[in-house]
Short mmCIF file of N, CA and C in Angstrom, two decimals:
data_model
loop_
_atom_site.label_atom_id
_atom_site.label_comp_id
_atom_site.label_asym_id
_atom_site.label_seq_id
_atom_site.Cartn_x
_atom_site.Cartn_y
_atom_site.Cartn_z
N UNK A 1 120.24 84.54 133.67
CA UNK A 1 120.61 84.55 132.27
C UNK A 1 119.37 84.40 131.37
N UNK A 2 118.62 83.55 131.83
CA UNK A 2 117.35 83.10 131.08
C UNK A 2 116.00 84.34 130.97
N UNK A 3 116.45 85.24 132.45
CA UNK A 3 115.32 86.20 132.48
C UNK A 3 115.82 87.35 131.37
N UNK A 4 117.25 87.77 131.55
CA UNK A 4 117.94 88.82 130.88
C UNK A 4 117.85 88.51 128.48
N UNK A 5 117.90 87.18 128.89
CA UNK A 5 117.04 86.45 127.38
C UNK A 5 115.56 87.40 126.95
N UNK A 6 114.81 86.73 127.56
CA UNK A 6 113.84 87.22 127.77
C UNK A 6 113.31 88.43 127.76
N UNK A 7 113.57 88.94 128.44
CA UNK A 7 113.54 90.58 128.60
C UNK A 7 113.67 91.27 127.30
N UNK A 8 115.28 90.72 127.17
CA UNK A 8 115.89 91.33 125.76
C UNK A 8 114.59 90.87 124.73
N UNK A 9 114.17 89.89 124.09
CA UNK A 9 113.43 89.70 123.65
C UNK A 9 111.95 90.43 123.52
N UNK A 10 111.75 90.45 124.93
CA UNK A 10 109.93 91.20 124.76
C UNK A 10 110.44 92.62 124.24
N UNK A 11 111.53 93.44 124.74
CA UNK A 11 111.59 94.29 124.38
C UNK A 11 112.47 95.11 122.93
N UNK A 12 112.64 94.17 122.29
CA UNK A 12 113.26 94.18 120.86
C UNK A 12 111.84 94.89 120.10
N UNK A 13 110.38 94.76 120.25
CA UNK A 13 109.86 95.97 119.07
C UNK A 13 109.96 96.93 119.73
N UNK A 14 110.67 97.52 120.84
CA UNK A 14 110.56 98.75 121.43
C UNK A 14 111.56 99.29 120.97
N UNK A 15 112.78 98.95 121.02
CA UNK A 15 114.17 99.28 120.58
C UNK A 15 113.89 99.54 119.13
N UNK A 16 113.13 98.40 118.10
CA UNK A 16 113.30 98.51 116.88
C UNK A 16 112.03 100.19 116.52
N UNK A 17 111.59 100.08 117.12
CA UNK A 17 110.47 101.07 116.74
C UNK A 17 110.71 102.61 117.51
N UNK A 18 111.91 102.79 118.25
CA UNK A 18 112.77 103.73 118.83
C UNK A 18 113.78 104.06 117.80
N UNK A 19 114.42 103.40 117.00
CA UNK A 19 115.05 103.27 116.38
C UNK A 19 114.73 103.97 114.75
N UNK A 20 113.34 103.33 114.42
CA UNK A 20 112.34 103.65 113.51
C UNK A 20 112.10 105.41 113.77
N UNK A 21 112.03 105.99 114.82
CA UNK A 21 111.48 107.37 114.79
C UNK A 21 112.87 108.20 115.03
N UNK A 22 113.61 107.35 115.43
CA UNK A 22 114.99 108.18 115.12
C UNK A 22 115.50 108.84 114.08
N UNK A 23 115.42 107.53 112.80
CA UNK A 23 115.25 107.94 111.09
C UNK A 23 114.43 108.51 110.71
N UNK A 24 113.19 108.79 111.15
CA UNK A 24 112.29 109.15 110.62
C UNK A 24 113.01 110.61 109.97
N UNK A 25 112.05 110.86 108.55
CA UNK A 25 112.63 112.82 108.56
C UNK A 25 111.47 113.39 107.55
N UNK A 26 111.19 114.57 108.05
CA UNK A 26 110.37 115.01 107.71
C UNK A 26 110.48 115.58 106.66
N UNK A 27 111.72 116.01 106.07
CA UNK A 27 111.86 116.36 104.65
C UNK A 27 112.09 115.47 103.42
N UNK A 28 111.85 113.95 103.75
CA UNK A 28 112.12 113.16 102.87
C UNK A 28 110.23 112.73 102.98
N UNK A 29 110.42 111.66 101.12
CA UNK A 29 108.79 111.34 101.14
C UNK A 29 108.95 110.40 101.57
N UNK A 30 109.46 109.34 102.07
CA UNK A 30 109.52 108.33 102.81
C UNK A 30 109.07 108.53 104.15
N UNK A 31 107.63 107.31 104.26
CA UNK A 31 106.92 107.34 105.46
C UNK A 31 107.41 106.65 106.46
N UNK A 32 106.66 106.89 107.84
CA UNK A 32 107.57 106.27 108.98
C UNK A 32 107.40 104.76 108.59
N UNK A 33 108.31 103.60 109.21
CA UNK A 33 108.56 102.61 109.09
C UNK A 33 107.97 101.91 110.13
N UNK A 34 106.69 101.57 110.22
CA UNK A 34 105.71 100.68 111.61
C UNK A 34 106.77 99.48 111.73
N UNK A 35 106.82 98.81 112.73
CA UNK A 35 106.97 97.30 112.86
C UNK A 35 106.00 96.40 113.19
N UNK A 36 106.69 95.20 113.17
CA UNK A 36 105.89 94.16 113.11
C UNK A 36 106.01 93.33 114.65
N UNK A 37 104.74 93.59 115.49
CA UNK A 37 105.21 93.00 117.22
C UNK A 37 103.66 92.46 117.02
N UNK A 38 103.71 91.21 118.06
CA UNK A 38 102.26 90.66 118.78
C UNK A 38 102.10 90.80 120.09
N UNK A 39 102.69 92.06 120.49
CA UNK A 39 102.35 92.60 121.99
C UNK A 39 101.68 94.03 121.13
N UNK A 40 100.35 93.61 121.98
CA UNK A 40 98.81 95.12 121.43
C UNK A 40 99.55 96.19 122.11
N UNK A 41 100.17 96.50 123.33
CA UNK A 41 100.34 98.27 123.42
C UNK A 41 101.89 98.71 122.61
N UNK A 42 102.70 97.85 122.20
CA UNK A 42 103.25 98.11 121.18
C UNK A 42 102.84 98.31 120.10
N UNK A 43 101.68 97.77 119.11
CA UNK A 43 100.92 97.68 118.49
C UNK A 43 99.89 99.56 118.23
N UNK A 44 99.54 99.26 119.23
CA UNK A 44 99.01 100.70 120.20
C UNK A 44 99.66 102.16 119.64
N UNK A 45 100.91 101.66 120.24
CA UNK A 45 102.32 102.53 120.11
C UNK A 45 102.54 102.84 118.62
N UNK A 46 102.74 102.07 117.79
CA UNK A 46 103.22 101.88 116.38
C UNK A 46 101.95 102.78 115.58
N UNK A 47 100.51 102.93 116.03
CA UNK A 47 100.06 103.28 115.11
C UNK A 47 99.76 105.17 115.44
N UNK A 48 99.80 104.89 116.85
CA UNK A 48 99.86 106.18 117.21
C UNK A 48 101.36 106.89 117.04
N UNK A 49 102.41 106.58 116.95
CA UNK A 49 103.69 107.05 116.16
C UNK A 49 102.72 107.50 114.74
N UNK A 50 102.56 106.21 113.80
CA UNK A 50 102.24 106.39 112.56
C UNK A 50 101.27 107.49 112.32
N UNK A 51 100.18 107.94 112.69
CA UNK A 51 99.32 108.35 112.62
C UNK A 51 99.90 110.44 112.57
N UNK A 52 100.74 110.14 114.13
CA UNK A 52 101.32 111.34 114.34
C UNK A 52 102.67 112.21 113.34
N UNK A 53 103.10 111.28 112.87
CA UNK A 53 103.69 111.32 111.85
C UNK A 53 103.16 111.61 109.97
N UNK A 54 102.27 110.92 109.75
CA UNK A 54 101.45 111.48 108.95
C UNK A 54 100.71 113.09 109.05
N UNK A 55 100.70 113.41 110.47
CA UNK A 55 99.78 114.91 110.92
C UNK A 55 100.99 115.73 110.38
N UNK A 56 102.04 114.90 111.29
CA UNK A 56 102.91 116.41 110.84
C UNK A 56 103.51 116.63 109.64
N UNK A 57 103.77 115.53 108.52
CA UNK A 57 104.52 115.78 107.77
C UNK A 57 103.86 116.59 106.67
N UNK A 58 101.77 116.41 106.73
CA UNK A 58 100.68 117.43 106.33
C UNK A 58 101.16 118.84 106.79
N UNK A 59 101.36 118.87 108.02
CA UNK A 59 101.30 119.99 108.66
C UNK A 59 102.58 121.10 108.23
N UNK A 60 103.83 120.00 107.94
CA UNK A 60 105.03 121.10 107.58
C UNK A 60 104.53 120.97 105.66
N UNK A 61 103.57 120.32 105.66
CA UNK A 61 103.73 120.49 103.93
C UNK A 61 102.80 121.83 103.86
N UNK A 62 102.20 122.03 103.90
CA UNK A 62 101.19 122.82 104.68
C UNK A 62 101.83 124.27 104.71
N UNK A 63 102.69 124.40 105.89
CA UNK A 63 103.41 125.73 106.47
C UNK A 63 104.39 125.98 105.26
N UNK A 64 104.59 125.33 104.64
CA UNK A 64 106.03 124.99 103.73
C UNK A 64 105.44 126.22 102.32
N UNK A 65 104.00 125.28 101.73
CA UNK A 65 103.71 126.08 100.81
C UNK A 65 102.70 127.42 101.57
N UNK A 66 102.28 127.78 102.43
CA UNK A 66 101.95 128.81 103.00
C UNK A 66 103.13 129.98 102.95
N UNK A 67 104.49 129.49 103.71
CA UNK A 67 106.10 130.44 103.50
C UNK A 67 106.07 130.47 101.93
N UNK A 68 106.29 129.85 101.03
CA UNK A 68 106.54 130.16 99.98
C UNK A 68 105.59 131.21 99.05
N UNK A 69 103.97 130.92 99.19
CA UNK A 69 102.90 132.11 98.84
C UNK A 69 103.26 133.36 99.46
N UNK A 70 103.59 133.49 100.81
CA UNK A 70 103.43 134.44 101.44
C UNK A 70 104.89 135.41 100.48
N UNK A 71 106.33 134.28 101.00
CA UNK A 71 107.45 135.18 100.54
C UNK A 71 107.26 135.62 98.42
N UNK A 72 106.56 134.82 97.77
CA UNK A 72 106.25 135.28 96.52
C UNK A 72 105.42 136.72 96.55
N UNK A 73 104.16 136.53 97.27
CA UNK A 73 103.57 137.74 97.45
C UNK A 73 104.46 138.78 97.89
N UNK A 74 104.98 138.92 98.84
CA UNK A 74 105.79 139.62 99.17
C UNK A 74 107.20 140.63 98.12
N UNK A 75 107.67 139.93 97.83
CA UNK A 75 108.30 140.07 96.62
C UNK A 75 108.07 140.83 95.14
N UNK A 76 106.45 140.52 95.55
CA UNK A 76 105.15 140.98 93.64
C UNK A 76 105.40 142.50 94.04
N UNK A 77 105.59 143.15 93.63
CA UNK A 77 105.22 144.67 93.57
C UNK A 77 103.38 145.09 93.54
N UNK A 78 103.56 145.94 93.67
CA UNK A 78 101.89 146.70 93.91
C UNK A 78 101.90 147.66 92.91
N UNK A 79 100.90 147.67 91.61
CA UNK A 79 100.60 148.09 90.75
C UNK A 79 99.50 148.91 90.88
#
């Protein structure tokens, strides 16, 4: 009972930060949500989520206004 305590415990920022990239969305401006753990490869974990998350949400902002230049151009007539 005492180990199954336990357990549950060490592994509560894993769940919470599983949980965190679940919500995450890339079409909202709301950034991912790090937590707060004092175990370092959770720690580890949290910033490399964060980090990767910042790339991409550049990356679809990025492709986003690239589709939109392209389909405007597209659209312009040729004079």
């Amino acid at each position: 009972m005492v180990n199954r305590i336990l357990i549950r415990r060490m592994w509560l920022p894993f769940r919470q930060l599983l949980t965190n990239i679940k919500a995450f969305n890339i079409n909202q401006e709301k950034v991912f949500e790090p937590i707060r753990t004092n175990i370092e490869e959770f720690k580890e974990l949290n910033k490399a989520v964060l980090d990767v998350s910042f790339k991409v949400k550049s990356d679809y902002r990025e492709i986003k206004l690239f589709t939109e230049n392209a389909s405007h151009e597209m659209m312009t007539p040729l004079q």
